[in-house]
Coordinates of C-alpha atoms in Angstrom, one line a residue:
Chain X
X1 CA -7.8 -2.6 4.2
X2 CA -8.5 -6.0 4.9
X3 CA -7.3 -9.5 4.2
X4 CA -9.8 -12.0 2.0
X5 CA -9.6 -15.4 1.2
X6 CA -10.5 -16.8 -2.4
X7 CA -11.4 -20.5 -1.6
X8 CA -11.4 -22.2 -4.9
X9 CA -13.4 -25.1 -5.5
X10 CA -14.9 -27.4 -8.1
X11 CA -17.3 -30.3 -9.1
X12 CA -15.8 -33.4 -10.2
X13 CA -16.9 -32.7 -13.7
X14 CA -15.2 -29.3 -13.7
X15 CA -11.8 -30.6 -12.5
X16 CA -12.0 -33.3 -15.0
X17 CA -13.0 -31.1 -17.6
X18 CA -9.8 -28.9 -16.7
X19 CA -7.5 -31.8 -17.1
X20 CA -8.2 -31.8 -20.7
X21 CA -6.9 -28.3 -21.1
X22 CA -3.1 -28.5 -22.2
X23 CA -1.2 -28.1 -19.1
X24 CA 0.8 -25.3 -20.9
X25 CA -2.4 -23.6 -21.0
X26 CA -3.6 -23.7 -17.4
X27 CA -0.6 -22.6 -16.2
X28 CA 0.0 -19.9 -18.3
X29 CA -3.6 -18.7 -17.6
X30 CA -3.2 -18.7 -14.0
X31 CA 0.1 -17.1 -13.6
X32 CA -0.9 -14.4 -15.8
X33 CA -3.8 -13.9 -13.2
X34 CA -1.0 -14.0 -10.4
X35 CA 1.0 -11.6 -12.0
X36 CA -1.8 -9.3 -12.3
X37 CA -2.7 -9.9 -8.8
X38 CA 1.1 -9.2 -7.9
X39 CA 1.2 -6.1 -10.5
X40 CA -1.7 -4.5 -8.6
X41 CA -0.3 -4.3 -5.2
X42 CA -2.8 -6.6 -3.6
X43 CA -1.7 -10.6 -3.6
X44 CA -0.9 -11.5 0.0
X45 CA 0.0 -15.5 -1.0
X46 CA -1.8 -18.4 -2.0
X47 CA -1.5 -22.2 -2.5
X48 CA -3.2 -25.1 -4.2
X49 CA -4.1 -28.7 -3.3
X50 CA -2.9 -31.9 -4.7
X51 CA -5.6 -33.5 -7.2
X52 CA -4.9 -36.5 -6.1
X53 CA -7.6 -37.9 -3.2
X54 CA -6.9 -37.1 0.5
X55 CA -9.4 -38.9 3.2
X56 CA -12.0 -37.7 5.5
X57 CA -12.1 -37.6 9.2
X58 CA -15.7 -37.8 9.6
X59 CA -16.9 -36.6 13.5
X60 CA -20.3 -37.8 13.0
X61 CA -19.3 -40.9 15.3
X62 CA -17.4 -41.2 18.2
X63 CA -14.7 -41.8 17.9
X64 CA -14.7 -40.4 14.3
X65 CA -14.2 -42.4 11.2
X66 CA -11.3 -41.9 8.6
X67 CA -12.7 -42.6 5.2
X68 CA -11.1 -42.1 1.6
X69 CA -12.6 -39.7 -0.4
X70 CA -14.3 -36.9 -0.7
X71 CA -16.6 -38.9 -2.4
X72 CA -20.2 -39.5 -3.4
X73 CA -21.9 -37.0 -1.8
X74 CA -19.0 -33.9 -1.9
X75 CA -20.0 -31.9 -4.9
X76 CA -17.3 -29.6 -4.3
X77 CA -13.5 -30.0 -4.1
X78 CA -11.5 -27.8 -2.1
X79 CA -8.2 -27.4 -4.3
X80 CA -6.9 -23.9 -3.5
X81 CA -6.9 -20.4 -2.4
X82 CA -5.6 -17.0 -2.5
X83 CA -5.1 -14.1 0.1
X84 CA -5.5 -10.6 -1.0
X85 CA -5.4 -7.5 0.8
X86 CA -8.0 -5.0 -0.4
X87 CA -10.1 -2.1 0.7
X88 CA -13.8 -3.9 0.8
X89 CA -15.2 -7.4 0.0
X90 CA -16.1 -5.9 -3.7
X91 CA -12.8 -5.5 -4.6
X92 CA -12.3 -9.0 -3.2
X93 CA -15.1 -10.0 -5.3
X94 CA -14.1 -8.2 -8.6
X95 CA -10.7 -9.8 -8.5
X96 CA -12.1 -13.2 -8.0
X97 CA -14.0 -12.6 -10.7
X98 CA -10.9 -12.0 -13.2
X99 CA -9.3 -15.6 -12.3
X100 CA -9.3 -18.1 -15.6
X101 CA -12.1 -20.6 -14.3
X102 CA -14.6 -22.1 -15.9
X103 CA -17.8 -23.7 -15.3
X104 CA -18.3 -26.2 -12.4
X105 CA -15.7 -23.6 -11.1
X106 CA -16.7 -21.4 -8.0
X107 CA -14.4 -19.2 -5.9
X108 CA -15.9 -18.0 -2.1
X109 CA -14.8 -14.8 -0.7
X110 CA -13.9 -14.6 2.8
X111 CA -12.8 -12.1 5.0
X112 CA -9.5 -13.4 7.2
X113 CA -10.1 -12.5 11.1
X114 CA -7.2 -10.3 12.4
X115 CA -6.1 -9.9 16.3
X116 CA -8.5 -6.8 16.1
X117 CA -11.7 -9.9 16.0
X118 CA -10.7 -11.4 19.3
X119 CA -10.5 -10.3 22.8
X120 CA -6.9 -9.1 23.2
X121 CA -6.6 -10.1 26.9
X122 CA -7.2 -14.1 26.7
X123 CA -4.5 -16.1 27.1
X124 CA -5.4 -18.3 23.9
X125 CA -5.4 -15.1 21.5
X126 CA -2.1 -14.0 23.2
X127 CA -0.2 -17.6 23.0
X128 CA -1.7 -17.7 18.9
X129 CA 0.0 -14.6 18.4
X130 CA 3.5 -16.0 19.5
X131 CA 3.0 -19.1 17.8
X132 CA 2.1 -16.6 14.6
X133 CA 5.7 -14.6 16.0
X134 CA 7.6 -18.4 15.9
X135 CA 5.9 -19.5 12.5
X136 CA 6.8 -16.6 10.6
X137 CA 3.6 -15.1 9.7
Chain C
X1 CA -23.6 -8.1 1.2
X2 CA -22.1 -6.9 -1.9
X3 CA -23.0 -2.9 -2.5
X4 CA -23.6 -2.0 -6.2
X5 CA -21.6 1.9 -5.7
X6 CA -18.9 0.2 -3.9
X7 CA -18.9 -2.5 -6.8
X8 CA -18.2 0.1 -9.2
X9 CA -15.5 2.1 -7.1
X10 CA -13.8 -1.2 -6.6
X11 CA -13.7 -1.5 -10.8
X12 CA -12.1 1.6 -10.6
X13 CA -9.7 0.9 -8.4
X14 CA -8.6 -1.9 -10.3
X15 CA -9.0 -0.1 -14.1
X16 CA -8.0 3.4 -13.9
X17 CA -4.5 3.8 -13.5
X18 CA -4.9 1.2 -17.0
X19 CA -8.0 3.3 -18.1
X20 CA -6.3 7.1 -17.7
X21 CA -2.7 5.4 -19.6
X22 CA -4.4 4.2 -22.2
X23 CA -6.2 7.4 -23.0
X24 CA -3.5 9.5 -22.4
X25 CA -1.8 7.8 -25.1
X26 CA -4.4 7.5 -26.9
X27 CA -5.2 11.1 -27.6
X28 CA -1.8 12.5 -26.3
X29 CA -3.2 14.9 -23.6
X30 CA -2.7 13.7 -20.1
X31 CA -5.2 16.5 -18.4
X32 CA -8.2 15.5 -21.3
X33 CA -7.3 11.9 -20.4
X34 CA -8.2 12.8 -16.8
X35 CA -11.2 14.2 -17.8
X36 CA -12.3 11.6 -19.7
X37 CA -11.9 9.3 -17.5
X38 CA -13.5 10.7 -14.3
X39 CA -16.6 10.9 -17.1
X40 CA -16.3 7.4 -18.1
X41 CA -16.2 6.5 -14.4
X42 CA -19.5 9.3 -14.0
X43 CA -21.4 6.6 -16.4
X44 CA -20.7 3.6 -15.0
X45 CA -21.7 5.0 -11.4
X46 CA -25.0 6.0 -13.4
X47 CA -25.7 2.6 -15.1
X48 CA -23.6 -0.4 -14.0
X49 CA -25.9 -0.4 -10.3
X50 CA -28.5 -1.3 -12.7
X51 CA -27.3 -2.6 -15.6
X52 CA -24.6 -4.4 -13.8
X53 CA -21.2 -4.6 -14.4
X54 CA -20.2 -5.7 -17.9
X55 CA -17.9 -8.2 -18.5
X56 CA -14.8 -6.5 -19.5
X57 CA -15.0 -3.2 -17.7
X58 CA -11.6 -1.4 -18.6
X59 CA -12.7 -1.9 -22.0
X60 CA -16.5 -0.7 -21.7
X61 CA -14.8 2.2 -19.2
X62 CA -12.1 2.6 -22.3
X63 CA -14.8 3.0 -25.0
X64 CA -17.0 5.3 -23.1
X65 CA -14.0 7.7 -22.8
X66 CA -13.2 7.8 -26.4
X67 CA -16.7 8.3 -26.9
X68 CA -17.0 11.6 -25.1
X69 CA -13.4 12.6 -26.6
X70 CA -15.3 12.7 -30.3
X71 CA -18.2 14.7 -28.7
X72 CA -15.7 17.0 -27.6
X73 CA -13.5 17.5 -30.5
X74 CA -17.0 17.4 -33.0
X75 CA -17.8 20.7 -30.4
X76 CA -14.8 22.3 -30.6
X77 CA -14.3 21.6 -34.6
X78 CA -11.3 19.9 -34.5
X79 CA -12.4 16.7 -36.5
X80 CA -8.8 16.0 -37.5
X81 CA -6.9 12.1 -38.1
X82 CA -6.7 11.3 -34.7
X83 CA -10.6 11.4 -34.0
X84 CA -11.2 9.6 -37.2
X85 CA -9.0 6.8 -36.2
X86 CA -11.1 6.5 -32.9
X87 CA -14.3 7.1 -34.6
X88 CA -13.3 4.1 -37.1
X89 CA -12.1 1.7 -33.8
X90 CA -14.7 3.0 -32.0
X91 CA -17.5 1.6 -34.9
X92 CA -15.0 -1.3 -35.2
X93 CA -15.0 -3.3 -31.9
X94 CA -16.1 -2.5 -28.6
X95 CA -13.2 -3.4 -27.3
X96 CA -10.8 -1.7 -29.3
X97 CA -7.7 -0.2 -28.1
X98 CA -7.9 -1.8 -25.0
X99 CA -4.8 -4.9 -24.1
X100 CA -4.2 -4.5 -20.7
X101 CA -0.7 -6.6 -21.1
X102 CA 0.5 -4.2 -23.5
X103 CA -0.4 -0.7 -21.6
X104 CA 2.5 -1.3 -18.9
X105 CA 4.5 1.0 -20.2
X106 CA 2.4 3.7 -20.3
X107 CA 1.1 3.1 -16.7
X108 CA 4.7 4.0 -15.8
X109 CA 4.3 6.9 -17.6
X110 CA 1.5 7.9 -16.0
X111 CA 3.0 7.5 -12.5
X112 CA 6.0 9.5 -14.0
X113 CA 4.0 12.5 -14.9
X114 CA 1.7 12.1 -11.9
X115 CA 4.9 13.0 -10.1
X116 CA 6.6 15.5 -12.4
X117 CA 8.8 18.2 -10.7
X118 CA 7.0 21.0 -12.4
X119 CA 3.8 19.8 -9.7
X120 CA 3.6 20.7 -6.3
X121 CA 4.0 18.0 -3.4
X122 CA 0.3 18.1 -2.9
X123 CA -0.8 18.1 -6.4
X124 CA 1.4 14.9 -7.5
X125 CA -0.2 13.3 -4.1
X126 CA -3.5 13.8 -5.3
X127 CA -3.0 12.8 -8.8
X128 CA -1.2 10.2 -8.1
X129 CA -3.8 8.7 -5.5
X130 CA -6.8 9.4 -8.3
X131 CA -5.2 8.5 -11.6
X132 CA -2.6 5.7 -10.0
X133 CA -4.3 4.9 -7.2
X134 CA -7.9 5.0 -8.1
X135 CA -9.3 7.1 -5.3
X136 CA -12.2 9.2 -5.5
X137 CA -12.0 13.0 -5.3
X138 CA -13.9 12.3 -1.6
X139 CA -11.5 9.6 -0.3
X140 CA -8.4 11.6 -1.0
X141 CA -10.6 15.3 1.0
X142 CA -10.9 12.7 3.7
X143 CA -7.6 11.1 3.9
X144 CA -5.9 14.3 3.9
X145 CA -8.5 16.4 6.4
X146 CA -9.0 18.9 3.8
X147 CA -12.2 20.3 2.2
X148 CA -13.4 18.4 -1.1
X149 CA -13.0 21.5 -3.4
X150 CA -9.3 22.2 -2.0
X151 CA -8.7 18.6 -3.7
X152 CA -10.7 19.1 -7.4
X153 CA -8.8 22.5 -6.9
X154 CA -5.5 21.0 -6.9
X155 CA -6.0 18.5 -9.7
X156 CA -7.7 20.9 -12.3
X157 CA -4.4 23.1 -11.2
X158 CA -2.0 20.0 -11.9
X159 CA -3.5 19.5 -15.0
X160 CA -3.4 23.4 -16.0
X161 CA 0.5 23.2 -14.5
X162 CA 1.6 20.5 -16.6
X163 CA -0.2 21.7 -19.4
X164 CA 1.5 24.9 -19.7
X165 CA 4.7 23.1 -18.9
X166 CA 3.9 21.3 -21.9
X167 CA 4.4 17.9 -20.4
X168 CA 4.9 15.2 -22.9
X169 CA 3.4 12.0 -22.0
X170 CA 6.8 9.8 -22.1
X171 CA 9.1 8.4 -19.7
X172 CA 11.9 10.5 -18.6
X173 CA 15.3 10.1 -20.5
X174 CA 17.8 8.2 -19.5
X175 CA 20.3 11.2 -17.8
X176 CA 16.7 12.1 -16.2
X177 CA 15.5 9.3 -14.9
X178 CA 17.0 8.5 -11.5
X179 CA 15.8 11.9 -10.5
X180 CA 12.6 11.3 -12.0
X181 CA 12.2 7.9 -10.1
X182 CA 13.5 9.6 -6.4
X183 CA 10.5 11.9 -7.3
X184 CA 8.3 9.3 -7.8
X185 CA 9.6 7.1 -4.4
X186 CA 9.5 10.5 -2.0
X187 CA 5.5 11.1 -3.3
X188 CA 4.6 7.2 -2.6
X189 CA 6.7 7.7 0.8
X190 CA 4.5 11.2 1.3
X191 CA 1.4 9.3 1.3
X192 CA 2.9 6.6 3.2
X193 CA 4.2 8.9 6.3
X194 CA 0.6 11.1 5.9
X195 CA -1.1 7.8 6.9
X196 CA 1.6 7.0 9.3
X197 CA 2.1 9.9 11.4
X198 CA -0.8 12.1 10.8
X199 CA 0.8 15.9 11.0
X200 CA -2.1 17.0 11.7
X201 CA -5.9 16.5 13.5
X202 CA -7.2 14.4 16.0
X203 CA -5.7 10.6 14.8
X204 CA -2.4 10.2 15.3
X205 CA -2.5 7.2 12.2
X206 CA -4.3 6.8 9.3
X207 CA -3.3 3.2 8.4
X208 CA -5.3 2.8 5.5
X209 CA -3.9 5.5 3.7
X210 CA -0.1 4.0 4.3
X211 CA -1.9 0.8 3.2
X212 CA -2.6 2.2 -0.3
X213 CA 1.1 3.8 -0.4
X214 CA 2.5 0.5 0.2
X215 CA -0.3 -1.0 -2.4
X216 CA 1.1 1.7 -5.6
X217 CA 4.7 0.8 -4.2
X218 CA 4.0 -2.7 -5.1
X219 CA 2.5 -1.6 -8.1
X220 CA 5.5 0.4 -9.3
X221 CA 8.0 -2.5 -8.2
X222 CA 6.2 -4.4 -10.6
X223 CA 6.5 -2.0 -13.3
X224 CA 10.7 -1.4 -12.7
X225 CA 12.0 -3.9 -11.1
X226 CA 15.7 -3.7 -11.6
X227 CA 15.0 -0.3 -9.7
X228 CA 16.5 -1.0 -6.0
X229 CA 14.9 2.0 -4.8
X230 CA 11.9 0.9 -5.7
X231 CA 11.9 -2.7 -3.7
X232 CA 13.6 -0.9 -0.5
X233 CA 11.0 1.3 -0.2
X234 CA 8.0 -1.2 -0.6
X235 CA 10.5 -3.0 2.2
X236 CA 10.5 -0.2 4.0
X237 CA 6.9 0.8 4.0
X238 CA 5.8 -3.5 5.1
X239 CA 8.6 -3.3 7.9
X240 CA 7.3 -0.3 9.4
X241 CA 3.6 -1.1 8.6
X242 CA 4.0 -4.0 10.0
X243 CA 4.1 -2.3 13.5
X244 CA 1.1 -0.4 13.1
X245 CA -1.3 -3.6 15.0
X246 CA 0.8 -2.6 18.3
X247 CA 1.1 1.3 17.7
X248 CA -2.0 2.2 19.4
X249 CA -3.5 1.7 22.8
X250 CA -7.1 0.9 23.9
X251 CA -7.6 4.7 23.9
X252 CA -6.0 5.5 20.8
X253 CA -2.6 6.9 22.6
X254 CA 0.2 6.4 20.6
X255 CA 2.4 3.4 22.2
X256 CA 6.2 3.6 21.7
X257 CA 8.4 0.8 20.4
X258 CA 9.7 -0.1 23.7
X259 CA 6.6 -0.9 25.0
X260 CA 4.6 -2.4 22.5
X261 CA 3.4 -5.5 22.4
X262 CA 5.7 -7.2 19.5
X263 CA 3.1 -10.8 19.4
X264 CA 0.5 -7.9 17.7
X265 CA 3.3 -7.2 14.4
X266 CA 2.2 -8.1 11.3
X267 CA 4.5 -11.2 10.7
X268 CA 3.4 -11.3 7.1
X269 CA 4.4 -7.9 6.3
X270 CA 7.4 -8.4 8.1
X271 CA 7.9 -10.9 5.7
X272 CA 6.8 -9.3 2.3
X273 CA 9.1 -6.3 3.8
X274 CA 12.3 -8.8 4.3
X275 CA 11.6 -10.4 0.9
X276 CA 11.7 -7.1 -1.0
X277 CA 14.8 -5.7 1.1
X278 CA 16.5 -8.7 0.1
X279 CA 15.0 -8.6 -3.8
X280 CA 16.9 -4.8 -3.3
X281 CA 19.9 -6.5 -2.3
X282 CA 19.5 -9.0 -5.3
X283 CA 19.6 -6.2 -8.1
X284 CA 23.0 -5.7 -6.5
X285 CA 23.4 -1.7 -6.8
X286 CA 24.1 -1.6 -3.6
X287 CA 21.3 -0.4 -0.9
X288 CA 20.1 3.4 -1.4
X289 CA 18.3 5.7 1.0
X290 CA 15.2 3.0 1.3
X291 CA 16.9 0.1 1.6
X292 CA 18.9 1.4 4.8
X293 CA 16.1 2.9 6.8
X294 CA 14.2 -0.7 6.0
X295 CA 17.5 -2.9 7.4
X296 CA 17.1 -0.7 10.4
X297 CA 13.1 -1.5 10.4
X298 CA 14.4 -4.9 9.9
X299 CA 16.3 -5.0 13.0
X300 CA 13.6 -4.0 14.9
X301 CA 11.2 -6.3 13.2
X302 CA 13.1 -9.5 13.7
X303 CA 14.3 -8.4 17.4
X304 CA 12.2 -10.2 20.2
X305 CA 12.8 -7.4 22.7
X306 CA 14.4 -3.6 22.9
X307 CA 17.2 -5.2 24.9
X308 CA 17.8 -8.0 22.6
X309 CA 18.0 -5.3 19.6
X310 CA 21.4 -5.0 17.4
X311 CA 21.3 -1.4 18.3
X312 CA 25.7 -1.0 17.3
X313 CA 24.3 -2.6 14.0
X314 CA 21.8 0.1 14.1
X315 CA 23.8 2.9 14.4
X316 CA 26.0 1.8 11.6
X317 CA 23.0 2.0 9.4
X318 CA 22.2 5.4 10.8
X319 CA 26.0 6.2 9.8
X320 CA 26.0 4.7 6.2
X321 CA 22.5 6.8 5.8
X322 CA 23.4 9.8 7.2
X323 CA 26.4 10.2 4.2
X324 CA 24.5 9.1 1.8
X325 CA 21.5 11.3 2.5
X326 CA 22.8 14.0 4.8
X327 CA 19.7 14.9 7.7
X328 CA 20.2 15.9 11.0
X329 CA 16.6 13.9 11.3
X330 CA 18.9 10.7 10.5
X331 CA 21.4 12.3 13.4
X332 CA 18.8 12.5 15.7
X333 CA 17.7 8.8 15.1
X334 CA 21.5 7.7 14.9
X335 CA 21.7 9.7 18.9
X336 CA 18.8 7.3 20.0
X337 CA 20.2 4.1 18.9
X338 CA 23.3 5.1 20.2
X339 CA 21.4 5.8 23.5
X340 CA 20.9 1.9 23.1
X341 CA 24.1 1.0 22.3
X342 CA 26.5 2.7 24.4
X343 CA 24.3 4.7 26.9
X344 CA 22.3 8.2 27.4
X345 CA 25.6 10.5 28.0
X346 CA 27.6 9.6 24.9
X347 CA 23.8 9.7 23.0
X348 CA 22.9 13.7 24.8
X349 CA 26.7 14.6 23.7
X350 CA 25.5 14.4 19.8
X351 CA 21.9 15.5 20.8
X352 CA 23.5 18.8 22.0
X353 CA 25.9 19.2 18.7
X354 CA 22.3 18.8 16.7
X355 CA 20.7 21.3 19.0
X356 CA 23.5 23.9 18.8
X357 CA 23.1 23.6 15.0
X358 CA 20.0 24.5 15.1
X359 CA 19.1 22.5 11.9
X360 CA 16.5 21.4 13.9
X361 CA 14.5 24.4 15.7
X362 CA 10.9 23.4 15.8
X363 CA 11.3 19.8 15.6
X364 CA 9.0 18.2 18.7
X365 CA 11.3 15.2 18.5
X366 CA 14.2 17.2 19.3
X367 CA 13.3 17.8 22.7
X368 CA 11.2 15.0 23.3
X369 CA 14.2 13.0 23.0
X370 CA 16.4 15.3 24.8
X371 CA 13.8 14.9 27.4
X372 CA 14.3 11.1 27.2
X373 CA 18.5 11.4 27.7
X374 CA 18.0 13.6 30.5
X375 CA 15.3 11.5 32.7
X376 CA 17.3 8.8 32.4
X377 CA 20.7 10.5 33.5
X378 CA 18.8 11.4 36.3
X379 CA 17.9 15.1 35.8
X380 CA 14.1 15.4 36.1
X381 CA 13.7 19.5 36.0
X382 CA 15.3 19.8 32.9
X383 CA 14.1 16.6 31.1
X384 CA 10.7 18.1 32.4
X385 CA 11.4 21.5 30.5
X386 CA 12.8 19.8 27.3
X387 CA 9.4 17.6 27.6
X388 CA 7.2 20.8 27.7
X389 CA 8.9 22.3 24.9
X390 CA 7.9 19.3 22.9
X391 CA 4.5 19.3 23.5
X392 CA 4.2 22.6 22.6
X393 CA 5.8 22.2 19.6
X394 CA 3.6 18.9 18.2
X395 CA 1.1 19.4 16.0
X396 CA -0.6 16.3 16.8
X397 CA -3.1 16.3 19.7
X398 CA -2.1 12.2 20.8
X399 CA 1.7 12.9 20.5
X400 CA 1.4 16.0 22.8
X401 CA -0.2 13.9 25.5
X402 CA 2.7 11.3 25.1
X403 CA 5.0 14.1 25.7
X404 CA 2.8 15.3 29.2
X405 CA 2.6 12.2 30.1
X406 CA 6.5 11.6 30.6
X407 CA 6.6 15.3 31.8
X408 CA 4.1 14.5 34.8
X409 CA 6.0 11.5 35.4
X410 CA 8.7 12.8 36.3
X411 CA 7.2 15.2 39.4

């Protein structure tokens, strides 16, 4: 068993697209896909992003510039994720492929690193473990 | 990356405990249902690698079963209502008979009868983990250490068993059911403590397999949950899963709660664990057999060392479970906390009343604790006996060299 990610993003078009779907509609969609993510044993958690715009902190310059946006060039928004726990990546990848998106729509899966990635004696790995132990997770 | 077999097994995974319900109602027969749906799995390993997967596999999966149920009836010569009707659904829609909202029920059916009392302990494991669970005939050979055929052999018995029983395919009345569901929670627990504690071969955990428990525990919560039961054990199973990261050693040796490394816990099954012991505690039946052994997890969980443990709290527990679900197992736990709590001699006093009952000849723990008690009142020859005794007893190679460990310690 391991844990993925579901990043969720979308083009501009695709998110404005989506905001013409009745909200009633879009949530009902997605929490039936939760529940059958819950129903099955495998959710882990999740969260989305605002819509509304953040800004970047761009380290192409030094020191780096904060800009509105994403903008222009981003053809992809970031707005949310889920964690499940599964066997292998194609189980990962057949649940992503059940959520209610639509075109302009994509979802990456990602495998989530456990202690078992890192060298267990360095001192780094150790103190991110008790941070993990005081944050609850 | 993605590997077409293990694209299909993951489909599976997903579909069959929906897939083997909704032919089991659908024909009546919960062993032809089976059948049919280990075929239906048989084609898509044949075609979907190829063909790819099709975009509503339970249904394509669903259809395929039905299918081969009409061959088999049109051999045996029994074309009666029932195969008409699927024959007509069948020619209908492809995706006919297939609402995978509106087949809960009968995948709590199918757990029920997955884990009838007329079925041995190992036969409602292994149905359980292929129909409920989704695991092939292989994974289940390999999780258990046993041979593939002793596996098939146990299911095609199952099926005979409840067959002759004359099983119906239904939940269990009402004066029934809490039996029913203990049956169902001591199975999912099986499985769980298989994975845990191997009883036997060379790995003293299987993890994965006490994964997948805690998985169909989820998935039955889901399916009753006004059942307390059912939420303390999926509390039970995270809180002590949640361990599992600090269990082992570099080697592989089995590391004991007092010594592990409590940074490597899985703080986010700690939490799924406290947030169904406290959904148990919400239905407000009171806590059952489950819910108490996952408090005492709890207490351990959310302790940041042995010393700074609520070990009084921890005996009460022990106490409360110990009426409620008589074991001299509990007894034995409910010794070591007191050990904690109010020192080794008043904990060896009620080791030596378990002893004398003998309730629990055979039992490695027994000594191996009694070995404990006695090194650390100070008598090393005859916490060195009790620890021999225990290694001899073990069945599992890592634990036995935990046990000569402390015995060679203390020459």
């Amino acid at each position: 068993m391991a844990k993925y990610m579901l990043i969720m993003r979308a083009t501009d078009e695709a998110v404005s697209a989506y905001e013409e779907i009745p909200f009633e509609q879009v949530i009902e969609a997605m929490g039936k896909y939760n529940e059958s993510l819950m129903a099955a044993g495998v959710m882990v958690g999740g969260d989305g992003l605002a819509p509304e715009p953040g800004v970047i902190v761009d380290f192409s310059t030094n020191p780096p510039v904060v800009t509105d946006g994403p903008y222009g060039e981003t053809k992809e928004l970031f707005n949310g994720f889920w964690l499940l726990e599964v066997p292998t990546i194609e189980d990962a990848a057949e649940w992503a492929k059940r959520c209610p998106l639509g075109p302009g729509s994509k979802l990456e899966v990602r495998r989530v690193t456990g202690v078992e990635d890192f060298p267990a004696d360095n001192e780094w790995i150790q103190k991110e473990a008790e941070w993990r132990e005081q944050l609850g997770r | 990356m993605i590997d077409a077999r293990r694209a299909v097994e993951a489909v599976w995974r997903i579909e069959s405990a929906r897939i083997v319900a909704t032919l089991a109602r659908a024909t009546g027969d919960f062993g032809l249902a089976e059948d049919l749906a280990q075929e239906a799995l048989g084609e898509a390993l044949a075609s979907w690698p190829d063909a790819g997967i099709p975009a509503n596999p339970g249904a394509w999966l669903v259809t395929v079963g039905k299918r081969r149920a009409i061959d088999l009836w049109r051999r045996r010569g029994r074309e009666d209502e029932r195969m008409a009707a699927f024959a007509a659904e069948l020619a209908d829609a492809t995706e006919a008979g297939w609402d995978p909202e509106r087949i809960e029920d009968d995948v709590l059916r199918l757990v029920f009868i997955a884990c009838h009392p007329v079925l041995s302990r190992e036969a409602s494991v292994a149905l359980t983990l292929r129909t409920v669970g989704g695991l092939t005939t292989e994974e289940i050979a390999s999780a258990f250490l046993v041979p593939v055929a002793t596996v098939q052999q146990r299911i095609v018995r199952a099926k005979k068993t409840l067959a002759a029983a004359n099983v119906p395919f239904e939940a269990p009345a009402p004066a029934e059911y809490p039996a029913r569901l203990s049956a169902v929670l001591s199975v999912l627990y099986l499985v769980f403590n298989e994975g845990y504690a191997a009883s036997s071969g060379p790995e003293w955990m299987r993890p994965d397999l006490s994964r997948e428990a805690l998985r169909l525990a989820r998935v039955l919560v889901a399916l009753v949950p006004r059942e307390p039961e059912a939420h303390g054990l999926v509390a039970l199973m995270a809180l002590t899963a949640a361990r599992f990261p600090a269990r082992l050693d570099a080697a592989g040796d089995p590391v004991l709660l007092a010594d592990q490394d409590r940074s490597r816990w899985d703080r986010s099954l700690i939490g799924l664990g406290r947030g169904a012991l406290a959904a148990a505690d919400r239905v407000g039946r009171g806590r059952g057999p489950y819910a108490l052994q996952a408090a005492i997890a709890e207490c351990h969980d959310t302790a940041a060392s042995v010393e700074a443990t609520d070990w009084s709290r921890i005996v009460l527990l022990y106490e409360a479970l110990g009426r409620i679900a008589p074991s001299p197992v509990v007894d034995l736990n409910r010794a070591v906390a007191l050990a904690m709590a109010e020192g080794p001699a008043t904990a060896l006093l009620e080791v030596d009343r378990i002893a004398a009952s003998g309730a629990l000849d055979g039992y490695a723990q027994l000594p191996g604790v009694r070995g404990e008690l006695l090194a650390r009142l100070g008598r090393p020859a005859e916490a060195r006996a009790e620890y021999e005794r225990a290694a001899r007893l073990t069945g599992n190679e890592r634990e036995r060299r935990v046990f000569e460990t402390r015995r060679r310690a203390l020459e």
